[in-house]
Short mmCIF file of C-alpha atoms in Angstrom, two decimals:
data_model
loop_
_atom_site.label_atom_id
_atom_site.label_comp_id
_atom_site.label_asym_id
_atom_site.label_seq_id
_atom_site.Cartn_x
_atom_site.Cartn_y
_atom_site.Cartn_z
CA MET A 1 -25.48 -12.48 -0.23
CA ASN A 2 -23.64 -13.80 -3.40
CA ILE A 3 -21.03 -10.59 -4.04
CA SER A 4 -17.97 -10.53 -7.15
CA VAL A 5 -15.18 -9.52 -5.88
CA LEU A 6 -13.45 -7.68 -9.20
CA GLY A 7 -9.43 -7.96 -9.10
CA LEU A 8 -7.72 -9.52 -6.60
CA GLY A 9 -4.71 -7.75 -5.99
CA TYR A 10 -4.54 -6.03 -2.41
CA VAL A 11 -7.54 -4.49 -1.36
CA GLY A 12 -9.91 -7.00 -3.45
CA ALA A 13 -7.78 -9.97 -1.81
CA VAL A 14 -8.85 -8.38 1.48
CA THR A 15 -12.08 -7.69 0.60
CA ALA A 16 -13.20 -11.41 -0.81
CA ALA A 17 -11.43 -12.92 1.95
CA CYS A 18 -13.04 -11.12 5.37
CA LEU A 19 -16.40 -10.97 3.16
CA ALA A 20 -16.71 -14.62 2.90
CA LYS A 21 -15.93 -14.45 6.66
CA LYS A 22 -18.88 -12.76 7.44
CA GLY A 23 -21.17 -15.31 5.37
CA HIS A 24 -20.90 -14.03 1.64
CA ARG A 25 -20.11 -16.10 -0.57
CA ILE A 26 -17.61 -14.39 -2.75
CA ILE A 27 -16.84 -15.16 -6.78
CA GLY A 28 -13.52 -13.61 -7.82
CA VAL A 29 -12.32 -12.31 -11.03
CA ASP A 30 -9.32 -10.93 -11.84
CA LEU A 31 -7.06 -11.48 -15.72
CA HIS A 32 -4.43 -13.17 -14.35
CA ALA A 33 -4.49 -16.96 -14.11
CA ALA A 34 -2.33 -17.15 -11.70
CA LYS A 35 -4.62 -15.40 -9.27
CA VAL A 36 -7.56 -16.53 -9.38
CA ALA A 37 -5.62 -20.47 -9.54
CA ALA A 38 -4.71 -19.51 -6.55
CA PHE A 39 -7.98 -18.50 -5.24
CA ASN A 40 -9.95 -21.24 -6.10
CA GLN A 41 -6.79 -23.32 -3.65
CA GLY A 42 -7.17 -21.45 -1.38
CA ILE A 43 -4.05 -19.71 -1.25
CA SER A 44 -3.10 -15.82 -1.07
CA PRO A 45 -1.80 -14.32 -3.79
CA ILE A 46 0.11 -12.24 -1.89
CA VAL A 47 1.86 -11.99 1.70
CA GLU A 48 -0.39 -10.55 4.50
CA PRO A 49 -1.24 -11.62 7.84
CA GLY A 50 -4.33 -13.07 8.24
CA LEU A 51 -5.13 -13.74 4.93
CA ASP A 52 -3.44 -17.12 4.32
CA ALA A 53 -5.96 -18.72 6.73
CA LEU A 54 -9.45 -16.34 5.38
CA LEU A 55 -8.64 -17.94 2.12
CA LYS A 56 -8.02 -21.56 3.09
CA ASP A 57 -11.45 -21.23 5.21
CA GLY A 58 -13.49 -19.52 2.44
CA SER A 59 -11.98 -21.89 -0.05
CA THR A 60 -12.88 -25.16 1.73
CA SER A 61 -16.25 -23.87 2.85
CA GLY A 62 -17.38 -23.42 -1.04
CA ARG A 63 -17.40 -19.42 -0.32
CA ILE A 64 -14.86 -18.62 -2.25
CA THR A 65 -14.31 -19.42 -5.66
CA ALA A 66 -12.54 -17.12 -8.48
CA THR A 67 -12.71 -17.27 -12.06
CA GLN A 68 -11.30 -14.76 -15.20
CA ASP A 69 -15.14 -14.47 -16.70
CA VAL A 70 -16.53 -11.01 -15.92
CA ALA A 71 -20.34 -12.23 -17.09
CA GLN A 72 -19.73 -15.38 -15.22
CA ALA A 73 -19.11 -14.05 -11.93
CA VAL A 74 -22.36 -11.31 -12.17
CA ALA A 75 -24.52 -13.14 -13.44
CA GLN A 76 -24.39 -15.11 -10.28
CA SER A 77 -24.21 -12.29 -7.71
CA ASP A 78 -26.28 -9.79 -6.40
CA ALA A 79 -22.92 -6.76 -5.98
CA SER A 80 -20.42 -6.61 -7.62
CA ILE A 81 -16.94 -4.67 -5.60
CA ILE A 82 -14.65 -3.66 -8.23
CA CYS A 83 -11.37 -3.24 -6.45
CA VAL A 84 -8.63 -3.27 -9.77
CA GLY A 85 -5.19 -0.99 -9.91
CA THR A 86 -5.33 2.42 -11.01
CA PRO A 87 -1.80 2.91 -11.53
CA SER A 88 -0.43 5.96 -11.97
CA GLN A 89 0.96 7.34 -15.46
CA PRO A 90 4.19 8.71 -16.71
CA SER A 91 2.76 12.75 -16.05
CA GLY A 92 1.57 11.74 -12.55
CA SER A 93 -2.27 11.31 -13.17
CA LEU A 94 -4.17 8.75 -12.49
CA ASP A 95 -5.08 5.69 -14.79
CA LEU A 96 -7.94 4.70 -14.80
CA SER A 97 -8.31 1.90 -18.08
CA PHE A 98 -8.51 -0.81 -15.69
CA VAL A 99 -11.52 0.56 -13.99
CA ARG A 100 -13.19 1.58 -17.32
CA SER A 101 -12.84 -1.64 -18.82
CA VAL A 102 -13.83 -3.96 -16.31
CA THR A 103 -17.12 -1.82 -15.89
CA ARG A 104 -17.72 -1.99 -19.67
CA GLN A 105 -17.68 -6.44 -19.58
CA LEU A 106 -19.71 -5.76 -16.16
CA ALA A 107 -22.05 -3.38 -17.97
CA GLU A 108 -22.35 -6.02 -21.12
CA ALA A 109 -22.76 -8.80 -18.46
CA LEU A 110 -25.72 -6.75 -16.76
CA SER A 111 -27.47 -5.81 -20.03
CA SER A 112 -28.29 -9.56 -20.81
CA LEU A 113 -29.76 -10.33 -17.65
CA THR A 114 -32.48 -8.89 -15.99
CA LYS A 115 -31.96 -8.57 -11.96
CA LYS A 116 -31.48 -5.41 -10.06
CA HIS A 117 -27.14 -5.45 -9.32
CA VAL A 118 -25.09 -3.22 -6.76
CA ILE A 119 -21.67 -1.74 -8.22
CA ILE A 120 -19.35 -0.44 -5.47
CA PHE A 121 -16.38 1.15 -6.54
CA ARG A 122 -13.72 0.35 -4.30
CA SER A 123 -10.46 1.54 -6.48
CA THR A 124 -8.80 4.35 -5.61
CA MET A 125 -9.88 7.41 -8.04
CA LEU A 126 -9.77 11.30 -8.31
CA PRO A 127 -13.31 13.57 -7.52
CA GLY A 128 -14.88 13.28 -10.42
CA SER A 129 -14.02 9.62 -11.87
CA THR A 130 -17.39 7.94 -10.57
CA ARG A 131 -19.71 10.38 -12.09
CA SER A 132 -17.58 10.11 -15.62
CA ILE A 133 -17.90 6.55 -15.68
CA VAL A 134 -21.11 5.96 -14.44
CA GLY A 135 -21.72 8.74 -17.81
CA GLU A 136 -19.92 6.98 -19.84
CA VAL A 137 -20.94 3.36 -18.98
CA LEU A 138 -23.20 2.65 -17.15
CA ALA A 139 -26.53 5.47 -17.61
CA ASP A 140 -28.99 3.07 -19.58
CA LEU A 141 -28.71 0.99 -16.20
CA ILE A 142 -29.66 3.71 -13.76
CA GLN A 143 -32.25 5.19 -15.92
CA ALA A 144 -33.26 1.80 -16.32
CA GLY A 145 -33.19 1.10 -13.01
CA ARG A 146 -31.21 -1.98 -12.42
CA VAL A 147 -28.27 -0.50 -10.66
CA GLU A 148 -27.25 0.95 -8.14
CA ILE A 149 -23.48 2.48 -7.65
CA TYR A 150 -21.94 3.45 -4.70
CA TYR A 151 -18.64 4.79 -3.79
CA CYS A 152 -17.15 3.15 -0.81
CA PRO A 153 -12.57 3.63 -0.58
CA GLU A 154 -10.75 1.46 1.79
CA PHE A 155 -8.55 2.75 4.06
CA LEU A 156 -6.48 -0.88 4.50
CA ARG A 157 -2.85 -0.83 5.48
CA GLU A 158 -0.84 -3.44 4.32
CA GLY A 159 0.35 -5.68 7.20
CA THR A 160 -2.82 -4.42 9.25
CA ALA A 161 -5.14 -5.06 6.84
CA VAL A 162 -7.54 -7.91 7.82
CA ARG A 163 -7.66 -6.35 11.24
CA ASP A 164 -8.39 -2.96 9.63
CA PHE A 165 -11.46 -4.15 7.58
CA ASP A 166 -13.15 -5.80 10.84
CA GLU A 167 -12.24 -2.22 12.51
CA PRO A 168 -11.63 -0.39 10.05
CA SER A 169 -10.07 3.57 11.23
CA LEU A 170 -12.58 5.35 8.74
CA SER A 171 -15.97 3.87 6.20
CA VAL A 172 -17.17 5.86 3.94
CA ILE A 173 -20.17 5.34 1.32
CA GLY A 174 -20.32 7.38 -1.78
CA ASN A 175 -24.02 7.90 -3.70
CA GLU A 176 -25.10 10.27 -6.51
CA ASP A 177 -26.42 12.91 -3.93
CA GLY A 178 -24.71 11.78 -0.67
CA SER A 179 -28.30 12.10 0.68
CA SER A 180 -30.57 9.19 -0.25
CA PRO A 181 -30.37 6.48 2.30
CA VAL A 182 -28.07 3.24 1.78
CA PRO A 183 -29.53 0.51 2.45
CA GLU A 184 -28.42 -1.61 5.72
CA GLU A 185 -27.31 -4.03 3.94
CA ILE A 186 -25.09 -2.22 2.05
CA ALA A 187 -23.75 -0.30 4.49
CA GLY A 188 -22.88 -2.62 6.84
CA LEU A 189 -20.87 -4.76 4.22
CA LEU A 190 -17.79 -2.89 4.63
CA GLY A 191 -17.43 -2.67 8.31
CA GLY A 192 -17.67 0.37 10.67
CA LYS A 193 -20.24 3.30 10.87
CA PRO A 194 -19.79 5.12 6.93
CA GLU A 195 -20.20 8.48 6.74
CA LEU A 196 -22.32 9.55 4.00
CA LEU A 197 -20.95 12.23 0.58
CA ARG A 198 -21.67 12.31 -2.70
CA TRP A 199 -19.06 10.56 -4.80
CA GLU A 200 -17.04 13.30 -4.85
CA GLY A 201 -16.20 13.45 -1.69
CA ALA A 202 -16.04 10.41 -0.73
CA GLU A 203 -13.05 10.07 -3.27
CA MET A 204 -11.86 13.24 -2.19
CA ILE A 205 -12.05 11.49 1.61
CA LYS A 206 -9.22 8.67 0.39
CA TYR A 207 -6.68 11.47 -0.76
CA SER A 208 -7.03 14.12 2.11
CA CYS A 209 -6.14 10.99 4.43
CA ASN A 210 -3.75 9.61 2.05
CA TYR A 211 -2.30 13.08 1.61
CA PHE A 212 -2.29 13.82 5.23
CA HIS A 213 -0.75 10.69 5.94
CA ALA A 214 2.10 12.00 3.04
CA LEU A 215 2.50 15.02 4.87
CA LYS A 216 3.03 13.78 8.10
CA VAL A 217 6.06 11.36 6.45
CA GLY A 218 7.67 14.13 5.31
CA PHE A 219 7.45 16.50 7.73
CA ALA A 220 8.58 14.07 10.20
CA ASN A 221 11.58 13.36 8.14
CA GLU A 222 12.77 16.96 8.04
CA ILE A 223 11.92 17.54 11.14
CA GLY A 224 14.36 14.43 11.50
CA ARG A 225 17.40 15.53 8.85
CA LEU A 226 17.56 19.28 11.35
CA CYS A 227 17.94 17.07 14.81
CA LYS A 228 20.58 14.89 13.19
CA GLN A 229 22.75 18.46 11.70
CA LEU A 230 22.09 19.54 15.32
CA GLY A 231 23.26 16.50 16.75
CA GLU A 232 19.83 16.14 18.93
CA ASP A 233 17.80 12.91 18.37
CA GLY A 234 14.53 13.34 15.89
CA LYS A 235 12.92 10.39 17.65
CA ARG A 236 12.86 11.73 21.03
CA VAL A 237 11.69 15.28 19.48
CA MET A 238 8.83 13.79 17.33
CA GLN A 239 7.86 11.92 20.55
CA VAL A 240 7.60 14.95 22.23
CA VAL A 241 5.47 16.33 19.61
CA CYS A 242 3.26 13.40 19.55
CA GLU A 243 2.94 13.74 23.23
CA ASP A 244 0.41 16.59 22.03
CA LYS A 245 -2.59 14.98 21.93
CA LYS A 246 -5.15 17.68 22.11
CA LEU A 247 -3.75 19.24 18.26
CA ASN A 248 -1.87 16.85 16.73
CA ILE A 249 -3.90 14.52 16.75
CA SER A 250 -2.65 11.06 15.70
CA SER A 251 0.92 9.92 16.36
CA TYR A 252 1.27 6.80 13.69
CA TYR A 253 2.85 8.10 10.98
CA MET A 254 4.81 11.50 13.29
CA ARG A 255 7.90 9.17 13.56
CA PRO A 256 11.44 9.82 11.23
CA GLY A 257 12.29 6.85 9.60
CA ALA A 258 12.41 6.01 5.56
CA PRO A 259 11.29 7.74 3.05
CA PHE A 260 7.14 7.45 2.26
CA GLY A 261 7.04 4.55 0.27
CA GLY A 262 4.15 1.63 -1.26
CA SER A 263 1.80 1.35 -3.71
CA CYS A 264 -0.35 4.46 -2.60
CA LEU A 265 1.29 7.58 -1.06
CA PRO A 266 3.29 8.36 -4.16
CA LYS A 267 0.69 7.68 -6.47
CA ASP A 268 -1.77 9.88 -4.46
CA VAL A 269 -0.34 12.65 -3.94
CA SER A 270 1.16 12.56 -7.64
CA ALA A 271 -2.61 11.96 -8.67
CA LEU A 272 -3.76 14.96 -6.83
CA HIS A 273 -0.33 17.22 -8.00
CA ALA A 274 -1.89 16.57 -11.72
CA PHE A 275 -4.87 16.76 -10.90
CA VAL A 276 -4.95 20.43 -9.25
CA ARG A 277 -2.96 21.10 -11.60
CA GLN A 278 -5.85 20.72 -14.17
CA GLN A 279 -7.35 23.08 -12.05
CA GLY A 280 -5.67 25.97 -12.37
CA LEU A 281 -4.73 25.97 -8.78
CA SER A 282 -1.71 26.51 -6.64
CA LEU A 283 -0.73 24.63 -3.62
CA PRO A 284 2.22 24.90 -2.44
CA LEU A 285 2.84 22.50 0.43
CA LEU A 286 1.39 19.96 -1.50
CA GLU A 287 3.74 20.41 -4.77
CA ASN A 288 6.85 20.04 -2.43
CA THR A 289 5.40 16.95 -0.58
CA LEU A 290 7.29 14.89 -3.30
CA SER A 291 10.29 16.52 -3.60
CA THR A 292 10.82 16.37 0.48
CA ASN A 293 10.38 12.86 -0.09
CA ALA A 294 13.43 12.52 -2.89
CA ALA A 295 15.44 14.37 -0.58
CA HIS A 296 15.18 11.67 2.46
CA GLN A 297 15.68 8.85 0.09
CA GLN A 298 18.33 10.47 -1.55
CA LEU A 299 19.91 11.77 1.75
CA PHE A 300 19.12 7.98 2.98
CA VAL A 301 21.52 6.69 -0.35
CA GLN A 302 24.71 9.23 0.91
CA LEU A 303 24.31 8.24 4.41
CA ILE A 304 25.07 4.60 3.10
CA GLU A 305 27.71 5.77 1.67
CA GLY A 306 29.28 8.18 3.42
CA LYS A 307 30.26 5.44 5.39
CA GLN A 308 33.10 4.81 2.13
CA LYS A 309 32.41 0.80 2.00
CA ARG A 310 31.75 -1.43 -0.86
CA ARG A 311 29.72 -4.01 0.13
CA ILE A 312 26.29 -2.61 1.30
CA GLY A 313 23.35 -5.77 3.15
CA PHE A 314 19.96 -4.76 3.90
CA LEU A 315 17.67 -6.08 6.44
CA GLY A 316 14.15 -5.80 4.87
CA LEU A 317 13.21 -5.04 1.20
CA ALA A 318 9.60 -4.71 1.28
CA PHE A 319 8.00 -1.12 1.45
CA LYS A 320 6.69 -2.50 4.97
CA ALA A 321 7.55 -5.32 7.52
CA ASP A 322 4.93 -8.11 7.13
CA THR A 323 4.40 -7.37 3.49
CA ASP A 324 6.31 -8.81 0.59
CA ASP A 325 5.03 -5.93 -1.04
CA LEU A 326 8.37 -4.05 -3.24
CA ARG A 327 6.08 -1.53 -5.27
CA GLY A 328 7.16 2.17 -4.38
CA SER A 329 9.97 -0.13 -1.64
CA PRO A 330 12.49 3.21 -0.69
CA LEU A 331 14.40 0.00 0.27
CA VAL A 332 14.12 -0.96 -3.31
CA ALA A 333 15.56 2.36 -5.02
CA ALA A 334 18.07 2.63 -2.47
CA ALA A 335 19.17 -0.91 -3.65
CA GLU A 336 18.49 -0.38 -7.07
CA THR A 337 21.09 2.97 -6.64
CA LEU A 338 23.53 1.53 -4.67
CA TYR A 339 24.15 -1.20 -6.67
CA GLY A 340 24.05 0.62 -10.22
CA ARG A 341 27.42 2.75 -8.57
CA GLY A 342 28.87 -0.75 -8.40
CA HIS A 343 28.38 -1.99 -4.77
CA THR A 344 27.72 -5.16 -3.59
CA LEU A 345 24.85 -5.92 -2.41
CA SER A 346 23.11 -8.54 -0.01
CA ILE A 347 19.69 -9.04 1.24
CA PHE A 348 17.22 -10.52 3.54
CA ASP A 349 13.56 -11.09 3.53
CA PRO A 350 12.44 -13.36 4.99
CA GLN A 351 8.92 -12.46 3.57
CA ILE A 352 10.15 -12.17 0.01
CA ASN A 353 9.86 -15.13 -2.55
CA LEU A 354 10.37 -14.17 -5.56
CA SER A 355 8.23 -17.11 -7.16
CA ARG A 356 5.09 -16.14 -5.68
CA LEU A 357 5.52 -12.44 -6.79
CA ILE A 358 2.83 -11.57 -9.03
CA GLY A 359 0.51 -8.80 -10.95
CA SER A 360 2.35 -5.19 -10.64
CA ASN A 361 4.36 -6.24 -7.89
CA GLU A 362 6.22 -8.34 -10.03
CA GLN A 363 6.57 -6.33 -12.87
CA GLN A 364 7.79 -3.86 -11.35
CA ILE A 365 10.82 -6.01 -9.41
CA GLN A 366 11.52 -7.64 -13.17
CA GLN A 367 11.94 -3.80 -14.52
CA ARG A 368 13.95 -2.01 -11.90
CA MET A 369 16.03 -5.08 -10.16
CA PRO A 370 15.86 -8.17 -12.35
CA HIS A 371 19.02 -9.92 -10.32
CA LEU A 372 17.45 -9.47 -7.96
CA ALA A 373 17.33 -12.82 -6.73
CA GLN A 374 21.10 -13.23 -7.57
CA LEU A 375 21.73 -10.94 -4.21
CA MET A 376 18.72 -12.71 -1.54
CA LYS A 377 20.79 -14.66 1.07
CA SER A 378 19.03 -16.99 3.13
CA THR A 379 19.51 -15.42 6.68
CA ALA A 380 20.47 -12.33 8.17
CA GLY A 381 23.62 -14.24 9.28
CA GLU A 382 24.83 -14.27 5.83
CA VAL A 383 23.93 -10.51 5.14
CA LEU A 384 26.14 -9.90 8.09
CA GLU A 385 28.92 -11.87 6.79
CA ASN A 386 29.21 -10.91 3.46
CA SER A 387 28.20 -6.70 4.17
CA ASP A 388 30.61 -4.24 5.58
CA VAL A 389 27.60 -1.76 6.12
CA ILE A 390 23.94 -2.97 7.18
CA VAL A 391 20.93 -1.06 6.95
CA ILE A 392 18.06 -2.58 9.27
CA SER A 393 14.34 -1.69 8.15
CA GLN A 394 13.02 -4.24 9.73
CA LYS A 395 12.64 -6.70 12.23
CA CYS A 396 14.14 -10.20 10.82
CA ALA A 397 16.04 -11.82 12.89
CA SER A 398 16.66 -11.67 16.81
CA ILE A 399 19.04 -9.42 18.49
CA ASP A 400 20.72 -12.63 19.53
CA ASP A 401 20.95 -13.35 16.05
CA LEU A 402 22.53 -10.20 14.86
CA ARG A 403 24.67 -10.23 17.85
CA ALA A 404 26.03 -13.28 16.70
CA SER A 405 27.51 -12.42 13.80
CA ALA A 406 27.70 -8.61 14.60
CA ARG A 407 31.72 -7.52 14.06
CA ALA A 408 33.42 -4.26 15.53
CA ASP A 409 33.73 -2.81 11.63
CA HIS A 410 30.34 -3.62 10.91
CA ALA A 411 28.47 -0.05 10.00
CA VAL A 412 24.60 -0.08 10.74
CA ILE A 413 22.02 2.27 9.88
CA ASP A 414 18.68 2.01 11.46
CA VAL A 415 15.49 3.16 9.87
CA SER A 416 12.69 2.10 11.60
CA GLY A 417 14.27 3.10 15.06
CA TRP A 418 14.77 -0.35 16.71
CA GLU A 419 16.72 0.59 20.11
CA ASP A 420 18.09 -2.41 21.04
CA LEU A 421 20.22 -2.19 17.71
CA LYS A 422 22.55 0.27 19.98
CA SER A 423 23.25 -2.73 22.45
CA LEU A 424 25.61 -4.52 20.05
CA PRO A 425 28.97 -4.03 19.16
CA TRP A 426 29.35 -2.59 16.06
CA GLN A 427 29.45 1.44 15.10
CA TYR A 428 25.72 2.61 14.94
CA ASP A 429 23.91 5.08 13.35
CA GLY A 430 20.24 6.08 12.39
CA ILE A 431 18.64 7.71 9.91
CA CYS A 432 17.13 10.91 11.80
CA TRP A 433 19.21 9.96 15.50
#
């Protein structure tokens, strides 16, 4: 099948590469010339394990090309998958302007063609958004029988997105009525055995999952804070809680550590909160999910400053290991706060190449930490040499390398539960243990 992928961020890049691997011909579309140029050279615009090789193979084979022209891509496609961003507005509600804009361009392109076209929305949107956009922009094409519309949320985790595409934890397809059969070639595009719902139900599934993930992170961190106050090991307590597979279900997010961050959980919880207010409902647990995360972020900074030392080092800055995503990273937030309070910072993250950051990832770091390049070090040893407090969130150096630079006066704060750090000759402390 010839498929246009509109928006070449995390979701779009992975979707394009994985569909090309399945044999589809992909035409990527993005406003950013840098992303388009990278795609046409088979170079990933983001850091994601396995993605570079897939894009290089797709480019070499001719299965992947990219353009900034929506009309050009649609004219050569049987289906279009919309993966553009849906950022938060200052109020916390969702900004759908990019989705509306690209849908209008898509509709204009289709109006001059005679073929039938499949449109799949994959951007994260609140319940009712697909129906609203379809009514505003695509009603004439639907009435003429020219388009089929589906909403298919993504469940791709940064750092494991390629594997998640091939082996999704959940597969969902939404159509207008939630009962009309979905053609096999559409159902098979995004992997797994899809559950069928109405557009609104499919949109709600994404928020339900991310809300639950956010709750699990906040719950584990609250337990961790209480355990630390009691002199107990929060990691061990949560390990035992997670032994109950019958009721507690999953252990993935049930681990105390860093506040939740990234480009999804904070944005989606905030958007759902704003949506609930519009509906006139009171959901106290949801309303306090961001508050408990903010409290955990505050405790994180207090733990660092409580060491009474001015030189702070960070091993790991991205919100998740094996990615270069700085959006919503609790490590960036902590570094920003500490730098503003006059601390000297040294940072090492092997995945962060500032020259490769583009789009909203680059924009956010330019707004929050435009001086980041001056703080970055080339090795973990250099960070240890220039710091008295070391915040370790990723295994971005070996234990042997750390041992070579560890000092007895180093105060180390472990954010991720790396047990081997306790064996080194320094003052070890865990964020919740």
